[in-house]
mmCIF file of C-alpha atoms and ligand atoms in Angstrom:
data_model
loop_
_atom_site.group_PDB
_atom_site.id
_atom_site.type_symbol
_atom_site.label_atom_id
_atom_site.label_comp_id
_atom_site.label_asym_id
_atom_site.label_seq_id
_atom_site.Cartn_x
_atom_site.Cartn_y
_atom_site.Cartn_z
ATOM 1 C CA MET A 24 8.372 19.941 0.031
ATOM 2 C CA GLN A 25 5.399 19.832 -2.308
ATOM 3 C CA TYR A 26 1.865 19.856 -0.941
ATOM 4 C CA ARG A 27 -1.225 18.486 -2.597
ATOM 5 C CA PRO A 28 -4.934 18.936 -1.896
ATOM 6 C CA PHE A 29 -6.000 15.819 0.012
ATOM 7 C CA GLY A 30 -9.225 14.929 -1.804
ATOM 8 C CA ARG A 31 -12.100 17.020 -0.484
ATOM 9 C CA THR A 32 -10.839 17.165 3.088
ATOM 10 C CA GLY A 33 -9.635 20.747 2.748
ATOM 11 C CA VAL A 34 -6.189 19.621 3.937
ATOM 12 C CA ASN A 35 -2.991 20.154 1.958
ATOM 13 C CA ILE A 36 -0.865 17.124 2.563
ATOM 14 C CA SER A 37 2.889 16.800 2.023
ATOM 15 C CA ALA A 38 3.853 14.634 -0.950
ATOM 16 C CA LEU A 39 6.015 12.577 1.428
ATOM 17 C CA GLY A 40 4.366 10.988 4.433
ATOM 18 C CA PHE A 41 6.151 9.388 7.360
ATOM 19 C CA GLY A 42 5.188 5.740 7.888
ATOM 20 C CA CYS A 43 5.905 5.044 11.561
ATOM 21 C CA MET A 44 5.983 1.248 11.385
ATOM 22 C CA ARG A 45 9.769 0.820 11.350
ATOM 23 C CA LEU A 46 10.915 3.202 14.044
ATOM 24 C CA PRO A 47 14.247 2.295 15.651
ATOM 25 C CA GLU A 48 13.672 -0.128 18.521
ATOM 26 C CA ILE A 49 15.684 -1.445 21.449
ATOM 27 C CA GLN A 50 15.197 -4.886 22.984
ATOM 28 C CA LEU A 51 15.207 -4.850 26.776
ATOM 29 C CA GLU A 52 16.763 -7.507 29.000
ATOM 30 C CA ASN A 53 13.352 -9.047 29.699
ATOM 31 C CA GLY A 54 12.831 -9.510 25.959
ATOM 32 C CA ASP A 55 10.336 -6.646 25.586
ATOM 33 C CA TRP A 56 10.798 -4.018 22.917
ATOM 34 C CA GLN A 57 10.741 -0.289 23.206
ATOM 35 C CA VAL A 58 11.075 2.436 20.611
ATOM 36 C CA ASP A 59 14.300 4.427 20.735
ATOM 37 C CA GLN A 60 12.607 7.710 21.636
ATOM 38 C CA GLU A 61 15.632 9.916 21.152
ATOM 39 C CA LYS A 62 16.280 8.716 17.608
ATOM 40 C CA THR A 63 12.570 8.857 16.817
ATOM 41 C CA ASN A 64 12.360 12.455 18.010
ATOM 42 C CA GLU A 65 15.322 13.395 15.815
ATOM 43 C CA MET A 66 13.932 11.673 12.730
ATOM 44 C CA LEU A 67 10.409 12.990 13.046
ATOM 45 C CA MET A 68 11.577 16.530 13.756
ATOM 46 C CA ARG A 69 13.955 16.404 10.791
ATOM 47 C CA ALA A 70 11.070 15.235 8.606
ATOM 48 C CA TYR A 71 8.928 18.084 9.922
ATOM 49 C CA GLU A 72 11.711 20.609 9.245
ATOM 50 C CA LEU A 73 11.836 19.293 5.688
ATOM 51 C CA GLY A 74 8.118 19.864 5.337
ATOM 52 C CA VAL A 75 6.530 16.470 6.100
ATOM 53 C CA ASN A 76 3.143 17.060 7.696
ATOM 54 C CA TYR A 77 1.553 13.582 7.554
ATOM 55 C CA PHE A 78 2.562 10.917 10.081
ATOM 56 C CA ASP A 79 0.971 7.507 9.837
ATOM 57 C CA THR A 80 0.884 4.922 12.590
ATOM 58 C CA ALA A 81 -1.354 2.106 13.841
ATOM 59 C CA LEU A 82 -2.242 0.457 17.102
ATOM 60 C CA TYR A 83 0.115 -2.504 16.638
ATOM 61 C CA TYR A 84 3.120 -0.925 14.914
ATOM 62 C CA CYS A 85 6.526 -1.362 16.605
ATOM 63 C CA HIS A 86 5.304 -3.937 19.156
ATOM 64 C CA SER A 87 2.320 -1.632 19.858
ATOM 65 C CA ASN A 88 4.638 1.224 20.902
ATOM 66 C CA SER A 89 4.615 3.384 17.765
ATOM 67 C CA GLU A 90 1.603 5.478 18.796
ATOM 68 C CA ILE A 91 3.170 6.305 22.170
ATOM 69 C CA ALA A 92 6.491 7.211 20.586
ATOM 70 C CA ILE A 93 5.090 9.463 17.890
ATOM 71 C CA GLY A 94 2.697 11.069 20.360
ATOM 72 C CA LYS A 95 5.733 12.130 22.400
ATOM 73 C CA ALA A 96 7.823 13.131 19.390
ATOM 74 C CA LEU A 97 5.085 15.245 17.798
ATOM 75 C CA LYS A 98 3.753 16.791 20.997
ATOM 76 C CA PRO A 99 5.542 20.158 20.506
ATOM 77 C CA ILE A 100 4.160 20.493 16.963
ATOM 78 C CA ARG A 101 0.857 18.661 17.354
ATOM 79 C CA ASP A 102 -1.274 21.408 15.804
ATOM 80 C CA LYS A 103 1.051 21.742 12.818
ATOM 81 C CA VAL A 104 0.935 18.112 11.657
ATOM 82 C CA TYR A 105 -1.638 15.479 10.750
ATOM 83 C CA ILE A 106 -1.680 12.172 12.599
ATOM 84 C CA SER A 107 -3.172 9.108 10.995
ATOM 85 C CA THR A 108 -3.832 5.891 12.881
ATOM 86 C CA LYS A 109 -5.926 2.777 12.389
ATOM 87 C CA CYS A 110 -8.590 0.675 14.032
ATOM 88 C CA PRO A 111 -8.111 -3.101 13.757
ATOM 89 C CA LEU A 112 -11.601 -4.361 13.001
ATOM 90 C CA GLU A 113 -11.063 -7.686 14.729
ATOM 91 C CA LEU A 114 -11.398 -5.693 17.966
ATOM 92 C CA VAL A 115 -14.797 -4.385 16.907
ATOM 93 C CA LYS A 116 -17.605 -6.833 17.658
ATOM 94 C CA ALA A 117 -20.310 -4.249 18.444
ATOM 95 C CA PRO A 118 -20.743 -0.644 17.273
ATOM 96 C CA GLY A 119 -19.512 0.795 20.592
ATOM 97 C CA ASP A 120 -16.202 -1.073 20.314
ATOM 98 C CA PHE A 121 -15.109 1.307 17.573
ATOM 99 C CA ARG A 122 -15.147 4.184 20.054
ATOM 100 C CA LYS A 123 -13.291 2.109 22.684
ATOM 101 C CA VAL A 124 -10.470 1.299 20.263
ATOM 102 C CA LEU A 125 -10.241 4.948 19.239
ATOM 103 C CA MET A 126 -10.032 6.035 22.893
ATOM 104 C CA GLU A 127 -7.085 3.675 23.359
ATOM 105 C CA SER A 128 -5.275 5.292 20.424
ATOM 106 C CA LEU A 129 -6.027 8.779 21.733
ATOM 107 C CA ARG A 130 -4.622 7.766 25.105
ATOM 108 C CA LYS A 131 -1.460 6.282 23.624
ATOM 109 C CA LEU A 132 -0.921 9.212 21.280
ATOM 110 C CA ASP A 133 -1.720 11.593 24.144
ATOM 111 C CA THR A 134 -3.761 13.800 21.852
ATOM 112 C CA PRO A 135 -7.387 15.012 21.976
ATOM 113 C CA TYR A 136 -8.078 14.091 18.338
ATOM 114 C CA ILE A 137 -6.885 11.988 15.415
ATOM 115 C CA ASP A 138 -6.725 13.727 12.059
ATOM 116 C CA PHE A 139 -7.263 10.660 9.875
ATOM 117 C CA TYR A 140 -8.776 7.621 11.550
ATOM 118 C CA HIS A 141 -8.677 4.475 9.414
ATOM 119 C CA PHE A 142 -10.668 1.305 9.195
ATOM 120 C CA TRP A 143 -7.536 -0.811 9.021
ATOM 121 C CA GLY A 144 -6.744 -3.113 6.091
ATOM 122 C CA ILE A 145 -10.301 -3.667 4.971
ATOM 123 C CA ASN A 146 -11.535 -5.773 2.078
ATOM 124 C CA GLN A 147 -14.941 -6.264 0.532
ATOM 125 C CA ARG A 148 -15.872 -8.905 3.092
ATOM 126 C CA THR A 149 -15.019 -6.764 6.125
ATOM 127 C CA PHE A 150 -16.837 -3.850 4.530
ATOM 128 C CA ASP A 151 -19.995 -5.837 3.720
ATOM 129 C CA GLU A 152 -20.009 -8.027 6.813
ATOM 130 C CA LYS A 153 -18.773 -5.672 9.489
ATOM 131 C CA ILE A 154 -18.636 -1.997 8.575
ATOM 132 C CA VAL A 155 -22.092 -1.920 6.960
ATOM 133 C CA PRO A 156 -24.092 -4.120 9.360
ATOM 134 C CA LEU A 157 -22.539 -2.574 12.487
ATOM 135 C CA GLY A 158 -23.129 0.927 11.133
ATOM 136 C CA LEU A 159 -19.485 1.850 11.673
ATOM 137 C CA ILE A 160 -19.476 4.727 9.213
ATOM 138 C CA ALA A 161 -22.283 6.365 11.195
ATOM 139 C CA GLU A 162 -20.268 5.631 14.370
ATOM 140 C CA ALA A 163 -17.244 7.336 12.814
ATOM 141 C CA GLN A 164 -19.382 10.299 11.794
ATOM 142 C CA GLN A 165 -20.576 10.646 15.383
ATOM 143 C CA LEU A 166 -16.962 10.623 16.623
ATOM 144 C CA LYS A 167 -16.170 13.209 14.009
ATOM 145 C CA ALA A 168 -19.071 15.381 15.178
ATOM 146 C CA GLU A 169 -17.632 15.148 18.705
ATOM 147 C CA GLY A 170 -14.254 16.320 17.436
ATOM 148 C CA LEU A 171 -12.432 13.101 18.371
ATOM 149 C CA ILE A 172 -11.546 12.408 14.774
ATOM 150 C CA ARG A 173 -11.261 14.892 11.956
ATOM 151 C CA HIS A 174 -11.591 12.639 8.905
ATOM 152 C CA ILE A 175 -12.780 9.091 8.161
ATOM 153 C CA SER A 176 -10.314 6.952 6.266
ATOM 154 C CA PHE A 177 -9.608 3.359 5.340
ATOM 155 C CA SER A 178 -6.630 1.312 4.369
ATOM 156 C CA PHE A 179 -7.254 -1.362 1.845
ATOM 157 C CA HIS A 180 -6.002 -4.798 0.757
ATOM 158 C CA ASP A 181 -8.154 -6.486 -1.849
ATOM 159 C CA SER A 182 -8.867 -6.447 -5.583
ATOM 160 C CA PRO A 183 -9.509 -3.256 -7.592
ATOM 161 C CA GLU A 184 -13.143 -4.396 -8.009
ATOM 162 C CA ALA A 185 -13.512 -4.565 -4.226
ATOM 163 C CA LEU A 186 -12.063 -1.066 -3.926
ATOM 164 C CA LYS A 187 -14.636 0.239 -6.379
ATOM 165 C CA HIS A 188 -17.387 -1.443 -4.381
ATOM 166 C CA ILE A 189 -16.195 0.188 -1.146
ATOM 167 C CA ILE A 190 -15.859 3.615 -2.760
ATOM 168 C CA ASP A 191 -19.293 3.384 -4.374
ATOM 169 C CA HIS A 192 -20.971 2.398 -1.123
ATOM 170 C CA GLY A 193 -18.873 4.172 1.472
ATOM 171 C CA CYS A 194 -18.034 7.578 0.069
ATOM 172 C CA ALA A 195 -20.518 10.388 -0.441
ATOM 173 C CA GLN A 196 -19.949 10.932 -4.134
ATOM 174 C CA GLY A 197 -19.984 7.194 -4.824
ATOM 175 C CA GLN A 198 -23.315 6.886 -3.037
ATOM 176 C CA ALA A 199 -24.761 9.893 -4.798
ATOM 177 C CA ASP A 200 -23.855 8.302 -8.129
ATOM 178 C CA LEU A 201 -25.342 4.978 -7.061
ATOM 179 C CA ALA A 202 -28.442 6.470 -5.520
ATOM 180 C CA ALA A 203 -30.457 6.709 -8.723
ATOM 181 C CA GLY A 204 -31.273 3.044 -9.176
ATOM 182 C CA ALA A 205 -29.622 1.403 -6.210
ATOM 183 C CA ASP A 206 -31.439 -1.488 -4.594
ATOM 184 C CA VAL A 207 -28.401 -2.212 -2.436
ATOM 185 C CA VAL A 208 -28.007 -1.623 1.277
ATOM 186 C CA LEU A 209 -25.918 1.500 1.789
ATOM 187 C CA PRO A 210 -24.206 2.457 5.029
ATOM 188 C CA ASP A 211 -25.781 5.453 6.735
ATOM 189 C CA LEU A 212 -23.839 8.522 5.679
ATOM 190 C CA ALA A 213 -26.495 10.712 7.282
ATOM 191 C CA GLY A 214 -25.765 13.520 4.879
ATOM 192 C CA GLY A 215 -22.116 13.400 5.879
ATOM 193 C CA THR A 216 -19.056 12.660 3.895
ATOM 194 C CA GLY A 217 -18.521 8.969 4.665
ATOM 195 C CA LEU A 218 -15.105 7.674 3.713
ATOM 196 C CA GLU A 219 -12.793 10.548 2.818
ATOM 197 C CA THR A 220 -9.326 9.126 2.251
ATOM 198 C CA VAL A 221 -7.824 5.805 1.257
ATOM 199 C CA LEU A 222 -4.425 4.273 1.928
ATOM 200 C CA LEU A 223 -3.472 1.630 -0.602
ATOM 201 C CA GLN A 224 -0.606 -0.283 -2.173
ATOM 202 C CA TYR A 225 0.864 0.970 -5.437
ATOM 203 C CA ASN A 226 4.310 0.898 -6.977
ATOM 204 C CA LEU A 227 6.182 0.059 -10.161
ATOM 205 C CA LEU A 228 6.008 -3.653 -9.349
ATOM 206 C CA ASP A 229 2.352 -3.624 -8.423
ATOM 207 C CA ARG A 230 0.163 -1.338 -10.479
ATOM 208 C CA ALA A 231 -3.080 -3.252 -9.961
ATOM 209 C CA ASN A 232 -4.690 -0.263 -8.229
ATOM 210 C CA GLU A 233 -3.675 2.288 -10.850
ATOM 211 C CA GLU A 234 -7.092 2.660 -12.440
ATOM 212 C CA MET A 235 -8.819 2.745 -9.064
ATOM 213 C CA ILE A 236 -6.547 5.544 -7.847
ATOM 214 C CA GLN A 237 -7.971 7.688 -10.607
ATOM 215 C CA TYR A 238 -11.482 6.536 -9.743
ATOM 216 C CA ALA A 239 -11.007 7.326 -6.051
ATOM 217 C CA ALA A 240 -9.649 10.777 -6.917
ATOM 218 C CA GLN A 241 -12.644 11.446 -9.185
ATOM 219 C CA LYS A 242 -14.984 10.566 -6.319
ATOM 220 C CA GLY A 243 -13.239 13.120 -4.124
ATOM 221 C CA LEU A 244 -11.183 10.781 -1.963
ATOM 222 C CA GLY A 245 -7.671 11.658 -0.908
ATOM 223 C CA VAL A 246 -5.221 8.918 -1.897
ATOM 224 C CA VAL A 247 -2.133 7.920 0.082
ATOM 225 C CA VAL A 248 0.153 5.234 -1.277
ATOM 226 C CA MET A 249 1.976 2.767 0.922
ATOM 227 C CA GLY A 250 5.019 0.895 -0.319
ATOM 228 C CA PRO A 251 6.023 3.351 -3.079
ATOM 229 C CA VAL A 252 9.348 1.546 -3.473
ATOM 230 C CA GLY A 253 7.779 -1.890 -3.149
ATOM 231 C CA GLY A 254 8.547 -2.211 0.564
ATOM 232 C CA GLY A 255 12.238 -1.649 -0.233
ATOM 233 C CA ARG A 256 12.213 -4.182 -3.075
ATOM 234 C CA LEU A 257 13.000 -1.437 -5.570
ATOM 235 C CA ALA A 258 15.862 -0.143 -3.475
ATOM 236 C CA ALA A 259 18.362 -2.608 -4.963
ATOM 237 C CA PRO A 260 20.432 -1.191 -7.834
ATOM 238 C CA THR A 261 19.205 -2.188 -11.289
ATOM 239 C CA GLU A 262 19.404 -0.870 -14.816
ATOM 240 C CA LEU A 263 15.669 -0.242 -14.900
ATOM 241 C CA ALA A 264 15.752 3.567 -14.728
ATOM 242 C CA ALA A 265 18.300 3.665 -17.561
ATOM 243 C CA LYS A 266 16.339 1.119 -19.609
ATOM 244 C CA LEU A 267 13.226 3.251 -19.332
ATOM 245 C CA GLY A 268 15.150 6.350 -20.387
ATOM 246 C CA THR A 269 13.931 8.520 -17.506
ATOM 247 C CA GLU A 270 15.584 11.426 -15.745
ATOM 248 C CA ALA A 271 15.643 9.432 -12.531
ATOM 249 C CA VAL A 272 19.139 8.387 -11.549
ATOM 250 C CA SER A 273 18.266 5.164 -9.774
ATOM 251 C CA THR A 274 15.448 2.655 -9.718
ATOM 252 C CA TYR A 275 14.637 3.800 -6.167
ATOM 253 C CA GLU A 276 14.224 7.378 -7.328
ATOM 254 C CA LEU A 277 12.329 6.295 -10.411
ATOM 255 C CA ALA A 278 9.929 4.297 -8.232
ATOM 256 C CA PHE A 279 9.307 7.275 -5.975
ATOM 257 C CA ARG A 280 8.887 9.705 -8.828
ATOM 258 C CA PHE A 281 6.575 7.322 -10.648
ATOM 259 C CA VAL A 282 4.206 7.102 -7.672
ATOM 260 C CA LEU A 283 4.207 10.869 -7.187
ATOM 261 C CA GLY A 284 3.821 11.332 -10.942
ATOM 262 C CA ASN A 285 0.410 9.670 -10.797
ATOM 263 C CA PRO A 286 -1.973 12.649 -10.778
ATOM 264 C CA GLY A 287 -4.400 10.864 -8.433
ATOM 265 C CA VAL A 288 -1.814 10.309 -5.679
ATOM 266 C CA CYS A 289 -1.672 12.880 -2.891
ATOM 267 C CA CYS A 290 1.086 11.419 -0.735
ATOM 268 C CA ALA A 291 3.622 8.590 -0.778
ATOM 269 C CA LEU A 292 4.169 7.028 2.592
ATOM 270 C CA SER A 293 7.643 5.778 3.377
ATOM 271 C CA GLY A 294 8.559 3.712 6.444
ATOM 272 C CA MET A 295 11.748 5.668 7.077
ATOM 273 C CA GLN A 296 14.294 4.221 9.471
ATOM 274 C CA ASN A 297 16.991 6.856 9.631
ATOM 275 C CA ILE A 298 17.663 10.502 8.857
ATOM 276 C CA ASP A 299 19.446 9.670 5.590
ATOM 277 C CA MET A 300 16.278 8.090 4.247
ATOM 278 C CA VAL A 301 14.214 11.059 5.380
ATOM 279 C CA GLU A 302 16.514 13.473 3.568
ATOM 280 C CA LYS A 303 16.782 11.355 0.433
ATOM 281 C CA ASN A 304 13.007 10.974 0.129
ATOM 282 C CA ALA A 305 12.394 14.644 0.911
ATOM 283 C CA VAL A 306 14.527 15.645 -2.084
ATOM 284 C CA VAL A 307 12.251 13.741 -4.468
ATOM 285 C CA ALA A 308 9.071 14.920 -2.740
ATOM 286 C CA SER A 309 10.293 18.515 -3.050
ATOM 287 C CA LEU A 310 10.633 18.410 -6.816
ATOM 288 C CA GLU A 311 8.068 20.724 -8.288
ATOM 289 C CA ASN A 312 7.259 18.146 -10.902
ATOM 290 C CA PRO A 313 8.596 14.713 -9.835
ATOM 291 C CA MET A 314 7.418 13.320 -13.154
ATOM 292 C CA SER A 315 5.370 15.073 -15.797
ATOM 293 C CA GLU A 316 2.114 13.434 -16.740
ATOM 294 C CA GLU A 317 3.534 12.706 -20.157
ATOM 295 C CA GLU A 318 6.652 11.081 -18.759
ATOM 296 C CA TRP A 319 4.541 9.147 -16.274
ATOM 297 C CA ARG A 320 2.458 7.710 -19.098
ATOM 298 C CA ARG A 321 5.549 6.927 -21.122
ATOM 299 C CA VAL A 322 7.235 5.130 -18.212
ATOM 300 C CA GLY A 323 4.046 3.132 -17.608
ATOM 301 C CA GLU A 324 3.870 2.155 -21.268
ATOM 302 C CA SER A 325 7.585 1.391 -21.491
ATOM 303 C CA LEU A 326 7.294 -0.771 -18.427
ATOM 304 C CA GLU A 327 4.406 -2.641 -19.965
ATOM 305 C CA ASN A 328 6.332 -2.997 -23.221
ATOM 306 C CA LEU A 329 9.408 -4.270 -21.427
ATOM 307 C CA LYS A 330 7.186 -6.965 -19.983
ATOM 308 C CA LYS A 331 5.277 -7.548 -23.199
ATOM 309 C CA PHE A 332 8.307 -7.984 -25.375
ATOM 310 C CA SER A 333 10.233 -9.951 -22.820
ATOM 311 C CA GLU A 334 10.347 -13.668 -23.497
ATOM 312 C CA LEU A 335 7.608 -14.270 -20.926
ATOM 313 C CA TYR A 336 4.644 -11.949 -20.705
ATOM 314 C CA CYS A 337 2.431 -13.197 -17.922
ATOM 315 C CA THR A 338 -0.166 -10.653 -16.836
ATOM 316 C CA GLY A 339 -0.890 -12.508 -13.591
ATOM 317 C CA CYS A 340 -4.555 -12.861 -14.615
ATOM 318 C CA GLY A 341 -4.753 -16.297 -12.982
ATOM 319 C CA TYR A 342 -6.946 -17.897 -15.679
ATOM 320 C CA CYS A 343 -4.530 -20.831 -15.718
ATOM 321 C CA GLN A 344 -5.510 -21.600 -12.138
ATOM 322 C CA PRO A 345 -6.322 -23.853 -10.441
ATOM 323 C CA CYS A 346 -3.696 -26.229 -11.741
ATOM 324 C CA PRO A 347 -4.781 -29.752 -10.745
ATOM 325 C CA LYS A 348 -1.365 -30.305 -9.153
ATOM 326 C CA GLY A 349 -1.537 -26.975 -7.306
ATOM 327 C CA ILE A 350 1.343 -25.301 -9.155
ATOM 328 C CA ASN A 351 1.038 -21.541 -8.657
ATOM 329 C CA ILE A 352 1.992 -20.564 -12.192
ATOM 330 C CA PRO A 353 1.494 -16.763 -11.924
ATOM 331 C CA ARG A 354 3.615 -16.602 -8.766
ATOM 332 C CA ILE A 355 6.466 -18.518 -10.376
ATOM 333 C CA PHE A 356 6.318 -16.375 -13.506
ATOM 334 C CA GLN A 357 6.247 -13.253 -11.339
ATOM 335 C CA ALA A 358 9.483 -14.319 -9.645
ATOM 336 C CA TYR A 359 11.040 -14.700 -13.076
ATOM 337 C CA THR A 360 9.716 -11.296 -14.212
ATOM 338 C CA TYR A 361 11.475 -9.638 -11.278
ATOM 339 C CA LEU A 362 14.715 -10.954 -12.699
ATOM 340 C CA ASN A 363 13.997 -10.776 -16.365
ATOM 341 C CA VAL A 364 12.293 -7.387 -16.587
ATOM 342 C CA TYR A 365 13.396 -5.481 -13.498
ATOM 343 C CA GLY A 366 16.846 -7.001 -12.995
ATOM 344 C CA LEU A 367 16.008 -7.601 -9.317
ATOM 345 C CA ARG A 368 17.974 -10.782 -8.765
ATOM 346 C CA ASP A 369 17.616 -11.006 -4.989
ATOM 347 C CA LEU A 370 13.909 -10.323 -5.124
ATOM 348 C CA ALA A 371 13.470 -13.033 -7.763
ATOM 349 C CA LYS A 372 15.445 -15.486 -5.642
ATOM 350 C CA ASN A 373 13.536 -14.624 -2.454
ATOM 351 C CA THR A 374 10.183 -14.883 -4.207
ATOM 352 C CA TRP A 375 11.077 -18.306 -5.612
ATOM 353 C CA ASN A 376 12.432 -19.603 -2.312
ATOM 354 C CA GLY A 377 9.528 -18.031 -0.435
ATOM 355 C CA TYR A 378 7.111 -19.861 -2.725
ATOM 356 C CA LEU A 379 8.731 -23.258 -2.273
ATOM 357 C CA ASN A 380 9.417 -22.921 1.447
ATOM 358 C CA ASP A 381 6.303 -21.138 2.664
ATOM 359 C CA GLN A 382 5.847 -22.484 6.190
ATOM 360 C CA LYS A 383 2.072 -22.613 6.132
ATOM 361 C CA ASN A 384 1.523 -23.475 2.522
ATOM 362 C CA PRO A 385 4.639 -24.677 0.682
ATOM 363 C CA GLY A 386 4.352 -24.154 -3.076
ATOM 364 C CA VAL A 387 4.275 -27.106 -5.464
ATOM 365 C CA HIS A 388 7.404 -27.424 -7.631
ATOM 366 C CA PRO A 389 6.787 -27.301 -11.389
ATOM 367 C CA ASP A 390 8.399 -30.736 -11.722
ATOM 368 C CA GLN A 391 5.083 -32.092 -10.397
ATOM 369 C CA CYS A 392 3.368 -31.039 -13.641
ATOM 370 C CA VAL A 393 1.431 -33.934 -15.197
ATOM 371 C CA ASN A 394 1.141 -32.341 -18.623
ATOM 372 C CA CYS A 395 -2.635 -32.059 -18.586
ATOM 373 C CA GLY A 396 -2.428 -28.862 -20.669
ATOM 374 C CA TYR A 397 -5.253 -27.100 -18.794
ATOM 375 C CA CYS A 398 -3.134 -24.010 -18.168
ATOM 376 C CA GLU A 399 -2.223 -23.584 -21.835
ATOM 377 C CA ARG A 400 -5.813 -23.926 -22.984
ATOM 378 C CA LYS A 401 -6.826 -21.185 -20.569
ATOM 379 C CA CYS A 402 -3.950 -18.715 -20.978
ATOM 380 C CA PRO A 403 -5.086 -15.624 -22.938
ATOM 381 C CA GLN A 404 -1.435 -14.815 -23.690
ATOM 382 C CA HIS A 405 -1.044 -18.222 -25.363
ATOM 383 C CA LEU A 406 2.007 -18.954 -23.271
ATOM 384 C CA GLN A 407 3.609 -22.356 -23.604
ATOM 385 C CA VAL A 408 3.304 -22.691 -19.888
ATOM 386 C CA ARG A 409 4.744 -26.186 -19.517
ATOM 387 C CA GLU A 410 7.876 -25.432 -21.471
ATOM 388 C CA LEU A 411 8.304 -22.071 -19.747
ATOM 389 C CA LEU A 412 7.856 -23.559 -16.283
ATOM 390 C CA LYS A 413 10.714 -25.957 -16.918
ATOM 391 C CA ARG A 414 13.043 -23.245 -18.145
ATOM 392 C CA VAL A 415 12.091 -20.639 -15.575
ATOM 393 C CA SER A 416 12.370 -22.996 -12.608
ATOM 394 C CA GLY A 417 15.844 -23.989 -13.804
ATOM 395 C CA VAL A 418 16.938 -20.338 -13.940
ATOM 396 C CA LEU A 419 15.407 -19.482 -10.560
ATOM 397 C CA ALA A 420 16.931 -22.517 -8.884
ATOM 398 C CA GLY A 421 20.345 -21.398 -10.096
ATOM 399 C CA LEU A 422 20.188 -17.906 -8.565
HETATM 400 S S1 SF4 B 5 -0.069 -28.719 -17.593
HETATM 401 FE FE1 SF4 B 5 1.029 -28.894 -15.665
HETATM 402 S S2 SF4 B 5 1.155 -26.832 -14.917
HETATM 403 FE FE2 SF4 B 5 -0.420 -26.836 -16.480
HETATM 404 S S3 SF4 B 5 -2.329 -27.162 -15.355
HETATM 405 FE FE3 SF4 B 5 -1.599 -29.164 -16.002
HETATM 406 S S4 SF4 B 5 -0.379 -29.907 -14.283
HETATM 407 FE FE4 SF4 B 5 -0.658 -27.714 -13.979
HETATM 408 S S1 SF4 B 6 -3.246 -17.511 -17.673
HETATM 409 FE FE1 SF4 B 6 -1.306 -17.018 -18.663
HETATM 410 S S2 SF4 B 6 -1.058 -14.817 -18.398
HETATM 411 FE FE2 SF4 B 6 -2.665 -15.469 -16.967
HETATM 412 S S3 SF4 B 6 -1.551 -15.899 -15.071
HETATM 413 FE FE3 SF4 B 6 -1.649 -17.822 -16.172
HETATM 414 S S4 SF4 B 6 0.245 -17.922 -17.350
HETATM 415 FE FE4 SF4 B 6 -0.024 -15.803 -16.691
#
C-alpha cells in the first residue's frame, strides 16, 4: 500500500480508502435491515492487513447502521486506523446541535474521538447560510480542542467556483490569502486551521473538479476522492484503456490509476462490497507509481482529444440552456458521449432512459424541439444542435 501526506494534517493516509456505504446487509423478517457483521469484520480486517488505514462512513449509511458496524469491526485496531464520518447539516439548527450530532456518531462508533469529522455534502449555500452564520467552524475547533475530533473536514457537491469560495473562506491558508483586502465576512478560525480536508467527486467521466483539486492541495488541504470509478460506471468492459494507449489493462484499472495519478489526490475512496474488490483495489493502490505525472497528463489530453475529435464535442457548458421547450441538451449529449467516446453502452442507455423517465422531473424528448435556433446561436462549439439531437436520440432509443 502507498501512503501519502494528507494535506497539512500530519497524517499519512493510504492511497486506498474504504467507503463504508455499501457494506453487506441482511433484511430481517420485520423488514428492518442490519449489516452483516461477520462479513464486514472480514472485509475491513482484510483491507487493514493490505494497508488501508482510512475508513469513511456517515450517520445514514447502510440504513443508519454503518457507524455501528465499523465501530465494532475496527475496535481491535482503533488506534491504528483513521475513522471519518459526517454531520448532516439539516440536523443542525443552532450551534450546539453540531455537538449533539457528533455525540451520536461517537456513541454509535463506540469511540472517544473521530479522526476526520465532515460537514456533509455542503455547497456554497449551506456554507454561506449555515456554517458561517452559526459559527460552525469555531464549534468544530472547540470540539477539536476537547479531543472529540482530530481534524475538520467537509464533503462537497457543487460547482468548482463554489469549492474555491469555501476553500478561500474556510481554510486557514485561503483566509490568509484573502485577508489583505477582504471586506467579506469570514468564519472565525480563531488562529486555528479551519477546514483541513475535503472529500469530493472526481473520475475519468467527471473531471470538473480537476483544477480545484490542485487549488485545494496548494492551500494545504488533504484531498480524498469519492467515486474514482464513477460509482461503478467505469467497471463495465470497454476499449477505452486500449484506445488511450495506457499500461492499464482495463478501464476500471485505468480509472483508478488516473485518479491516483493526480498529484493533488491523497486517497481514492472505494465503496467495496466484497473481499475480491478489496484485493483488486489494493493492488492498484500499492503500485509505487500508479500513473506518472507525464502519463496522467497524456491520458487527460487524449481523453479530451477523443471527445474533441468525436463527431459530437459538447463540453456540457450549458450555454444552450434554457431551451424554451425544456430540452436538456447537455444531458442528452452526455448520454451519447458515454457511448460514443467511452464505449459504455449500458451507461448511455441508463442515462437516456433515466432522463426521459425521471419520476420527479421527466425530461423533455428532443422531438418537442420547435426549431427556434436559440441553442445553436449560443453554443460556443458551434454544434448543429437540432440536427444532432435528432440523430443522437435515434441512436440512444435503439440501445
Ligand atoms: S432549437 Fe429546439 S432544442 Fe434548440 S433551443 Fe430551440 S427548441 Fe430547444
Ligand atoms: S452550448 Fe453547446 S457545448 Fe455547451 S452544453 Fe450546449 S450543446 Fe454542449
